[in-house]
Coordinates of C-alpha atoms in Angstrom, one line a residue:
M201 CA -9.2 123.0 22.9
K202 CA -11.9 124.0 20.5
T203 CA -11.8 123.8 16.8
T204 CA -13.7 123.1 13.6
V205 CA -13.1 119.8 11.7
K206 CA -12.1 120.6 8.1
K207 CA -12.0 117.4 6.2
W208 CA -11.9 113.6 6.2
G209 CA -8.9 111.4 6.7
I210 CA -8.3 108.2 4.7
N211 CA -9.2 106.1 7.8
G212 CA -12.5 107.8 8.4
E213 CA -11.2 110.2 11.0
G214 CA -11.8 114.0 11.0
I215 CA -8.9 116.4 10.3
A216 CA -8.6 119.7 12.0
F217 CA -5.6 122.1 12.3
H218 CA -3.7 123.3 15.3
E219 CA -0.8 125.7 15.1
G220 CA -0.3 124.9 11.4
K221 CA -0.3 121.1 11.9
P222 CA -3.1 118.7 10.9
V223 CA -4.8 116.9 13.8
F224 CA -6.3 113.5 13.2
I225 CA -9.3 113.0 15.5
E226 CA -11.3 109.7 15.4
N227 CA -15.1 109.9 15.3
A228 CA -15.1 113.6 14.3
I229 CA -17.0 114.6 11.1
P230 CA -16.1 117.6 8.8
D231 CA -17.9 120.9 9.7
E232 CA -18.4 119.9 13.3
V233 CA -17.3 122.2 16.1
I234 CA -15.6 120.1 18.7
E235 CA -13.4 120.2 21.8
F236 CA -10.4 117.9 21.8
D237 CA -7.2 117.0 23.6
I238 CA -3.8 116.2 22.0
K239 CA -2.9 112.6 22.6
S240 CA 0.5 112.6 20.7
D241 CA 2.8 114.7 18.5
E242 CA 4.0 112.6 15.6
G243 CA 6.2 115.4 14.2
T244 CA 4.5 116.4 11.0
Y245 CA 1.0 115.8 12.4
L246 CA -0.9 115.5 15.7
V247 CA -3.3 112.8 17.0
G248 CA -6.2 114.2 18.9
E249 CA -9.1 112.8 21.0
L250 CA -12.6 114.1 20.8
T251 CA -13.8 115.2 24.3
R252 CA -17.0 117.1 23.5
L253 CA -19.2 117.7 20.5
V254 CA -20.2 121.4 20.4
E255 CA -22.0 121.6 17.1
Q256 CA -23.1 118.4 15.5
S257 CA -23.0 117.7 11.7
S258 CA -26.2 116.8 9.8
K259 CA -24.2 113.8 8.5
R260 CA -23.9 112.3 12.0
R261 CA -26.3 109.5 13.1
Y262 CA -26.7 107.3 16.1
P263 CA -24.5 104.2 15.6
L264 CA -26.3 100.9 15.9
C265 CA -23.4 99.0 17.4
P266 CA -22.6 99.6 21.0
I267 CA -18.9 98.7 20.7
W268 CA -18.2 100.4 17.3
K269 CA -15.5 102.6 18.9
E270 CA -13.8 99.8 20.7
C271 CA -14.0 97.3 17.9
G272 CA -12.8 99.7 15.2
G273 CA -14.0 97.5 12.4
C274 CA -16.8 99.9 11.4
A275 CA -15.1 103.3 11.7
L276 CA -18.0 105.1 9.9
M277 CA -20.9 103.5 11.8
H278 CA -21.7 107.0 13.1
V279 CA -22.0 108.6 9.6
K280 CA -25.1 108.5 7.4
Y281 CA -24.7 106.3 4.4
P282 CA -24.9 109.0 1.6
A283 CA -22.2 110.9 3.5
Q284 CA -20.1 107.7 3.7
C285 CA -20.2 107.4 -0.1
K286 CA -19.3 111.1 -0.6
M287 CA -16.4 110.7 1.8
K288 CA -15.0 107.7 -0.2
E289 CA -15.4 109.5 -3.5
G290 CA -13.6 112.5 -2.1
N291 CA -10.7 110.5 -0.6
L292 CA -10.2 108.6 -3.8
K293 CA -10.1 111.8 -5.8
E294 CA -7.6 113.5 -3.4
T295 CA -5.4 110.4 -3.3
L296 CA -5.3 110.3 -7.1
I297 CA -4.4 113.9 -7.3
K298 CA -1.7 113.6 -4.7
Y299 CA 0.1 110.5 -5.9
A300 CA -0.8 110.2 -9.6
D301 CA -1.4 113.8 -10.5
Y302 CA -4.7 112.7 -11.9
N303 CA -7.7 115.0 -11.9
G304 CA -9.7 113.3 -14.6
R305 CA -12.9 111.3 -14.9
I306 CA -14.1 109.5 -11.8
L307 CA -17.6 108.0 -12.1
P308 CA -20.2 108.2 -9.3
I309 CA -19.7 105.5 -6.8
I310 CA -21.8 102.3 -7.1
K311 CA -23.6 102.2 -3.8
N312 CA -24.2 99.1 -1.7
P313 CA -27.8 98.0 -1.9
E314 CA -27.4 96.6 1.6
P315 CA -25.2 98.9 3.8
L316 CA -25.8 96.5 6.7
S317 CA -25.9 92.7 6.9
Y318 CA -23.8 92.3 3.7
R319 CA -20.6 90.5 4.8
N320 CA -20.5 86.8 3.7
S321 CA -17.6 85.6 5.9
C322 CA -15.8 86.2 9.2
K323 CA -12.6 85.2 10.9
L324 CA -12.9 85.8 14.6
P325 CA -10.5 84.7 17.4
F326 CA -11.8 83.1 20.5
G327 CA -11.7 84.6 24.0
E328 CA -12.8 83.2 27.3
E329 CA -14.6 84.9 30.2
F330 CA -15.9 83.2 33.4
G331 CA -15.2 79.8 31.8
E332 CA -17.3 80.5 28.6
L333 CA -16.0 81.0 25.1
Y334 CA -16.8 84.1 23.0
T335 CA -15.6 85.6 19.8
G336 CA -14.4 89.2 19.2
M337 CA -11.8 91.4 17.7
Y338 CA -8.6 93.2 18.9
E339 CA -8.9 96.9 19.1
R340 CA -6.9 98.7 16.4
D341 CA -3.2 99.1 17.3
T342 CA -3.6 97.4 20.7
N343 CA -3.6 93.9 22.3
H344 CA -6.9 94.6 24.0
F345 CA -9.5 92.0 23.0
Q346 CA -13.1 93.2 22.6
K347 CA -16.0 90.8 23.1
M348 CA -18.5 90.8 20.3
E349 CA -22.2 90.2 21.2
R350 CA -23.5 91.0 17.7
C351 CA -22.1 92.2 14.4
Y352 CA -24.3 94.4 12.2
V353 CA -22.4 94.0 9.0
H354 CA -22.4 90.1 9.0
S355 CA -25.2 88.6 6.9
K356 CA -28.2 87.8 9.1
L357 CA -27.8 84.0 8.7
L358 CA -24.1 84.1 9.3
E359 CA -24.5 86.2 12.5
Q360 CA -27.4 84.0 13.8
T361 CA -25.3 80.8 13.2
R362 CA -22.2 82.3 14.9
Q363 CA -24.2 82.9 18.1
E364 CA -25.7 79.4 18.0
V365 CA -22.3 77.8 17.4
L366 CA -20.9 79.6 20.5
K367 CA -23.9 78.4 22.5
I368 CA -23.2 74.7 21.5
M369 CA -19.5 75.1 22.2
N370 CA -20.2 76.3 25.7
E371 CA -22.7 73.5 26.3
H372 CA -19.8 71.1 25.6
H373 CA -17.5 73.1 27.9
L374 CA -14.9 73.7 25.2
K375 CA -11.8 75.9 26.0
M376 CA -9.9 78.5 24.2
Y377 CA -6.3 77.8 22.9
D378 CA -3.6 77.2 25.4
D379 CA -0.2 77.9 23.9
K380 CA 1.6 75.8 26.5
K381 CA -0.6 72.7 26.1
K382 CA -1.1 73.3 22.3
T383 CA -4.8 72.5 22.7
G384 CA -8.0 74.5 22.6
Y385 CA -9.9 76.6 20.1
R386 CA -8.1 79.5 18.4
T387 CA -10.3 81.0 15.6
L388 CA -13.8 80.6 14.2
V389 CA -14.0 80.9 10.4
M390 CA -17.4 81.0 8.7
K391 CA -18.6 81.6 5.1
E392 CA -22.1 82.0 3.8
F393 CA -23.2 81.7 0.2
D394 CA -26.7 81.3 -1.1
S395 CA -28.0 80.6 2.4
K396 CA -25.5 77.8 2.9
I397 CA -22.8 77.9 5.6
Q398 CA -19.3 76.4 6.0
I399 CA -17.6 76.4 9.4
I400 CA -13.9 76.0 10.0
F401 CA -12.7 75.5 13.6
V402 CA -9.0 76.5 13.9
T403 CA -7.7 74.5 16.9
G404 CA -4.7 73.0 18.6
K405 CA -3.8 69.3 18.6
E406 CA -7.2 67.7 19.5
E407 CA -10.0 65.7 18.1
L408 CA -13.5 67.2 17.7
S409 CA -16.0 65.0 19.5
E410 CA -18.7 63.3 17.5
E411 CA -21.4 64.7 19.9
F412 CA -20.2 68.3 19.3
I413 CA -20.0 67.8 15.5
H414 CA -23.5 66.3 15.5
D415 CA -25.0 69.2 17.4
V416 CA -23.4 71.7 15.0
T417 CA -24.7 69.9 12.0
Q418 CA -28.3 70.4 13.2
L419 CA -28.0 74.1 12.8
E420 CA -30.0 75.6 9.9
G421 CA -28.0 76.2 6.8
V422 CA -24.8 74.5 7.9
V423 CA -23.6 72.2 5.0
S424 CA -19.8 71.9 5.6
I425 CA -17.5 71.5 8.6
W426 CA -13.7 71.6 8.6
Q427 CA -11.0 71.6 11.2
S428 CA -7.7 73.4 10.8
V429 CA -4.9 72.3 13.2
K430 CA -2.5 75.1 13.9
T431 CA 0.1 75.2 16.7
E432 CA 2.6 77.7 15.2
T433 CA 2.6 81.5 15.9
K434 CA 2.6 82.5 12.2
R435 CA 0.1 85.3 11.2
E436 CA -1.5 82.8 8.7
V437 CA -4.9 81.9 10.1
F438 CA -5.0 78.3 8.9
G439 CA -2.8 75.3 9.6
D440 CA -3.3 71.7 8.4
M441 CA -6.8 71.2 7.0
R442 CA -9.0 68.3 7.9
F443 CA -12.4 67.7 6.3
I444 CA -14.9 66.7 9.0
W445 CA -18.5 66.6 7.6
G446 CA -20.8 67.6 4.7
E447 CA -19.7 69.2 1.5
E448 CA -16.0 69.7 1.0
K449 CA -16.5 72.8 -1.2
M450 CA -18.9 75.7 -1.1
H451 CA -20.9 76.5 -4.2
L452 CA -22.3 79.8 -5.3
Q453 CA -24.0 81.3 -8.4
L454 CA -23.0 84.7 -9.8
E455 CA -25.5 85.4 -12.6
D456 CA -24.7 82.6 -15.2
I457 CA -21.3 81.7 -13.6
Q458 CA -21.0 78.8 -11.1
L459 CA -18.2 78.8 -8.6
S460 CA -16.9 76.3 -6.1
L461 CA -14.6 77.3 -3.2
L462 CA -12.1 75.3 -1.1
P463 CA -11.8 76.4 2.5
R464 CA -8.6 78.4 1.9
S465 CA -9.9 80.1 -1.2
F466 CA -10.7 83.8 -1.1
F467 CA -13.8 85.4 -2.5
Q468 CA -15.0 89.0 -2.2
L469 CA -16.7 89.7 1.2
N470 CA -19.8 91.3 -0.4
T471 CA -21.4 88.9 -2.9
K472 CA -24.0 91.3 -4.4
Q473 CA -21.5 94.1 -4.9
S474 CA -18.9 91.7 -6.4
I475 CA -21.3 91.0 -9.3
N476 CA -21.5 94.8 -9.9
L477 CA -17.7 95.0 -9.8
Y478 CA -17.2 92.1 -12.2
N479 CA -19.8 93.6 -14.6
V480 CA -17.8 96.9 -14.7
V481 CA -14.7 94.9 -15.7
K482 CA -16.8 93.0 -18.3
D483 CA -18.3 96.1 -19.8
W484 CA -15.0 97.9 -20.1
M485 CA -13.0 95.0 -21.5
P486 CA -12.5 95.2 -25.3
R487 CA -12.6 92.2 -27.6
S488 CA -9.2 90.6 -27.2
K489 CA -7.0 87.9 -28.6
T490 CA -5.1 87.0 -25.4
T491 CA -6.0 88.3 -22.0
V492 CA -4.0 87.7 -18.8
E493 CA -5.6 88.1 -15.3
A494 CA -3.0 88.5 -12.6
Y495 CA -3.8 87.7 -9.0
S496 CA -6.7 85.7 -10.3
G497 CA -7.7 83.8 -7.2
I498 CA -10.4 81.2 -7.9
G499 CA -11.0 82.7 -11.4
A500 CA -14.2 84.7 -10.9
I501 CA -13.2 87.7 -13.1
S502 CA -11.7 85.5 -15.9
L503 CA -14.9 83.5 -16.1
F504 CA -17.1 86.6 -16.1
V505 CA -15.2 87.9 -19.2
K506 CA -14.7 84.5 -20.9
D507 CA -16.7 85.5 -24.0
K508 CA -14.7 88.6 -24.7
A509 CA -11.3 86.9 -25.5
E510 CA -10.0 84.1 -27.6
E511 CA -7.7 83.0 -24.8
I512 CA -7.6 83.9 -21.1
I513 CA -4.8 82.9 -18.8
G514 CA -5.1 83.5 -15.1
V515 CA -2.0 83.7 -12.8
E516 CA -2.1 83.0 -9.1
S517 CA 0.6 82.2 -6.6
I518 CA -1.5 79.9 -4.3
Q519 CA -1.8 76.4 -5.6
D520 CA -5.1 75.6 -3.9
A521 CA -6.7 78.6 -5.6
V522 CA -5.2 77.6 -9.0
D523 CA -6.7 74.1 -8.7
N524 CA -10.0 75.6 -7.6
A525 CA -9.9 78.0 -10.6
N526 CA -9.2 75.3 -13.2
E527 CA -12.0 73.3 -11.8
N528 CA -14.3 76.3 -12.0
A529 CA -13.3 76.8 -15.7
M530 CA -14.4 73.2 -16.4
L531 CA -17.6 73.7 -14.4
N532 CA -18.5 76.6 -16.7
H533 CA -17.4 74.9 -19.9
A534 CA -14.8 77.7 -20.4
D535 CA -12.4 75.9 -22.7
N536 CA -10.5 79.1 -23.5
V537 CA -9.7 79.9 -19.9
S538 CA -6.8 78.3 -17.9
F539 CA -4.9 79.1 -14.8
I540 CA -1.2 78.7 -13.8
C541 CA 0.5 78.8 -10.4
E542 CA 3.3 81.3 -10.5
D543 CA 4.4 84.8 -9.3
A544 CA 2.3 87.3 -11.2
G545 CA 5.2 89.6 -12.4
S546 CA 7.4 86.7 -13.5
A547 CA 4.6 84.9 -15.3
L548 CA 3.6 88.0 -17.2
A549 CA 7.2 88.6 -18.2
H550 CA 7.4 85.4 -20.1
L551 CA 3.8 85.4 -21.3
V552 CA 4.2 88.7 -23.2
Q553 CA 7.3 87.1 -24.9
E554 CA 5.4 84.0 -26.0
K555 CA 2.0 85.4 -26.8
D556 CA 0.4 88.5 -28.2
V557 CA -1.2 89.7 -24.9
D558 CA -3.4 92.7 -25.7
T559 CA -5.4 93.0 -22.5
L560 CA -4.3 92.7 -18.8
I561 CA -6.5 92.5 -15.8
V562 CA -5.0 92.9 -12.3
D563 CA -6.6 92.5 -8.9
P564 CA -3.6 92.8 -6.5
P565 CA -3.6 92.7 -2.7
R566 CA -3.7 95.9 -0.7
S567 CA 0.1 96.4 -1.2
G568 CA -0.5 96.9 -4.9
L569 CA 1.7 95.9 -7.9
D570 CA 5.3 95.0 -7.2
D571 CA 8.2 96.5 -9.1
T572 CA 8.6 93.5 -11.4
M573 CA 5.0 93.7 -12.4
K574 CA 5.1 97.4 -13.1
E575 CA 8.4 97.1 -15.1
T576 CA 7.0 94.3 -17.2
I577 CA 3.8 96.2 -18.0
L578 CA 5.7 99.3 -19.1
K579 CA 8.0 97.3 -21.4
S580 CA 5.2 95.2 -22.9
K581 CA 2.9 96.0 -25.8
I582 CA -0.3 95.4 -23.9
K583 CA -2.9 97.8 -25.3
T584 CA -5.6 97.8 -22.5
M585 CA -5.3 97.3 -18.8
I586 CA -8.0 97.1 -16.2
Y587 CA -6.9 97.6 -12.6
V588 CA -9.1 96.4 -9.8
S589 CA -8.0 97.9 -6.5
C590 CA -9.0 97.7 -2.8
N591 CA -6.5 100.5 -1.7
P592 CA -6.7 104.0 -3.2
A593 CA -3.2 104.8 -1.9
T594 CA -1.3 102.0 -3.6
L595 CA -3.6 102.4 -6.7
A596 CA -2.6 106.0 -7.1
K597 CA 1.1 105.3 -6.6
D598 CA 1.0 102.5 -9.2
L599 CA -0.9 104.7 -11.6
G600 CA 1.7 107.4 -11.2
V601 CA 4.3 105.0 -12.6
L602 CA 2.1 103.5 -15.3
K603 CA 1.2 106.9 -16.6
K604 CA 4.6 106.9 -18.4
E605 CA 3.1 104.6 -21.1
Y606 CA -0.7 104.5 -20.3
R607 CA -3.5 107.0 -20.3
I608 CA -6.1 106.8 -17.5
V609 CA -9.4 106.7 -19.2
K610 CA -11.9 106.5 -16.3
I611 CA -12.3 105.2 -12.8
Q612 CA -15.3 103.5 -11.2
P613 CA -15.5 103.4 -7.4
V614 CA -17.6 100.6 -5.8
D615 CA -18.7 100.6 -2.2
M616 CA -18.0 97.0 -1.1
F617 CA -17.4 97.7 2.6
S618 CA -20.1 100.0 4.0
Q619 CA -19.6 101.4 7.5
T620 CA -15.8 101.3 6.8
P621 CA -13.6 103.9 5.0
H622 CA -12.4 101.2 2.5
V623 CA -13.4 101.6 -1.1
E624 CA -12.9 99.3 -4.1
S625 CA -12.4 100.7 -7.6
V626 CA -11.9 99.8 -11.2
T627 CA -9.6 101.8 -13.5
L628 CA -9.4 101.6 -17.3
L629 CA -6.0 102.3 -18.8
V630 CA -5.1 102.4 -22.5
R631 CA -1.5 102.6 -23.9
N632 CA -0.8 106.1 -25.2
N633 CA -0.1 105.0 -28.8
D634 CA -3.4 103.1 -28.9
Y635 CA -5.6 105.7 -27.2
K636 CA -8.3 107.2 -29.4
P637 CA -10.7 109.7 -27.8
R638 CA -14.3 109.6 -28.7
R639 CA -15.0 111.5 -31.9
R640 CA -17.3 114.5 -31.6
F641 CA -17.3 115.1 -35.4
D642 CA -17.0 113.2 -38.6
D643 CA -13.2 112.8 -38.7
K644 CA -12.9 109.3 -40.1
K645 CA -11.3 110.7 -43.3
D646 CA -8.3 112.9 -43.5
R647 CA -9.7 116.3 -44.3
D648 CA -10.2 119.7 -42.9
F649 CA -12.9 120.1 -40.3
K650 CA -16.2 121.2 -41.8
P651 CA -19.0 122.4 -39.5
R652 CA -22.5 121.1 -40.0
R653 CA -24.2 122.8 -43.0
R654 CA -27.1 125.0 -42.2
F655 CA -28.0 125.7 -45.9
D656 CA -27.7 123.8 -49.2
D657 CA -24.0 124.0 -49.8
D658 CA -24.1 121.8 -52.9
K659 CA -25.5 124.7 -55.0
P660 CA -23.2 127.7 -55.9
R661 CA -23.4 130.5 -53.4
R662 CA -25.4 133.6 -54.3
R663 CA -23.7 136.9 -54.6
D664 CA -24.6 139.5 -52.0
G665 CA -27.1 141.2 -54.3
D666 CA -28.9 137.9 -55.0
F667 CA -29.3 136.9 -51.4
K668 CA -32.9 136.1 -50.5
P669 CA -33.8 135.4 -46.9
R670 CA -36.2 132.6 -45.9
R671 CA -39.8 133.6 -46.4
R672 CA -41.7 133.8 -43.2
F673 CA -45.0 135.1 -44.7
D674 CA -46.9 134.7 -47.9
D675 CA -44.7 136.8 -50.2
K676 CA -44.6 134.5 -53.2
K677 CA -46.4 137.0 -55.3
D678 CA -45.3 140.5 -55.9
G679 CA -47.5 142.7 -53.8
E680 CA -47.8 144.5 -50.6
F681 CA -46.7 142.8 -47.5
K682 CA -49.4 140.7 -45.8
P683 CA -48.9 139.3 -42.3
R684 CA -50.1 135.9 -41.4
R685 CA -53.8 136.1 -40.5
R686 CA -54.8 134.9 -37.1
F687 CA -58.5 135.1 -37.8
D688 CA -60.7 135.1 -40.8
D689 CA -60.7 138.8 -41.6
D690 CA -63.3 138.5 -44.4
R691 CA -66.0 137.6 -41.8
K692 CA -67.0 138.9 -38.5
P693 CA -66.2 136.5 -35.7
K694 CA -69.2 134.3 -34.9
R695 CA -68.6 134.7 -31.2
F696 CA -69.3 138.5 -31.4
S697 CA -72.0 138.5 -34.1
D698 CA -75.0 140.7 -33.3
D699 CA -77.3 138.7 -35.6
K700 CA -77.7 135.8 -33.1
P701 CA -78.4 135.9 -29.4
N702 CA -75.8 134.9 -27.0
R703 CA -76.9 131.3 -26.2
R704 CA -74.5 130.9 -23.3
Y705 CA -76.4 133.5 -21.3
G706 CA -79.8 132.7 -22.7
K707 CA -80.1 136.1 -24.5

């Protein structure tokens, strides 16, 4: 079948229409004319497959990665970068209209200075082929494992080290995890900050040989090695953590903030864009008495805004992250910043009873705010709220609830994850009773509006018969009208005088 793609889907697919139903077609771009087959009918929509590109969009480009379709990690690898940003802005706007009935101010997206080679960490399962280990990813919605030769969004040092680690592992004839024996290598986890790399080998019940560890330590940039023993089938990547070699924690510098990270601690995947994101929060945050940051992680945002509040309390449910965050507060001499381990909604409920919380910062997971958190926010007296989101759909649904008591002032999208359809955003909300729009006139005093004076209104107004327009010519004296002279009319112009020869032409 032949059709024209009409718009983007939220996952980066193109959307066309067939017999009144939307058809979601992967790798299709709006305005392209394509041929497609219907793969499945899901009732309210269809899933299609692109079979032939008839008319190509100017937004399309040749994808660098040869397995981008199979991997699925970079669903926009075939789209030029400016078009990727436009797609994310458009999807964010449509989602906010649909779920939050918001059609207000959305600022231009903050673009990624490095659309490739930006990712600072990876978690890749091991596979085995012809007796050799490799890393890869499972294709989306399948159990098919795709081998990864090279990843174009990993930082260059991270990707180079990944390949060298695999080479060393195969030289030592290491094997992938065997669920029956409970031995072998399950997952390779790597993090890179400030050109330093931490490696975590997730394995079964086995010891890492000294020869293998020695060879890995010789790689450029490697400063930390951990082992995580996991034999359960839980979705959690890590098991019991064992420190093997080097530095126990990773350290990174974000402007004037120093952070240390334990292996389990989470940090944004794009270091440079995280600084831009945190600066938006810092710029929008008002001077506060007590600020609460929910879902605070290792405390990066709280430390970025530490000078804008008398007291900042971070709330996080993972104890390792809380310990890490309190250590970071001490590291940055932030005596007014502290962190507690508790459920975010429950903690906020008792904090608003005990303290005068005037500003709330939330950075929830992709699932958004839970019902307890939203109910607590609505019943509180918090004046300002800053919502950092990684999922436009849950953001919009949460804003639809929070609009009962809060006004959405502005939204700033940030492109953290180039080549993917995901977009981060920061939303500023102010409680309705405290919202004051920017004054366009002098309305500080209670008085009727007065437009800007064009004349001297301090003097009594003249009657109609006394009105005198502004003089444009020399009419101070009573006399005939004299227009402004453009030349000296009392003399002949020198240029045209007959008394002297024209020197220019030697006459």
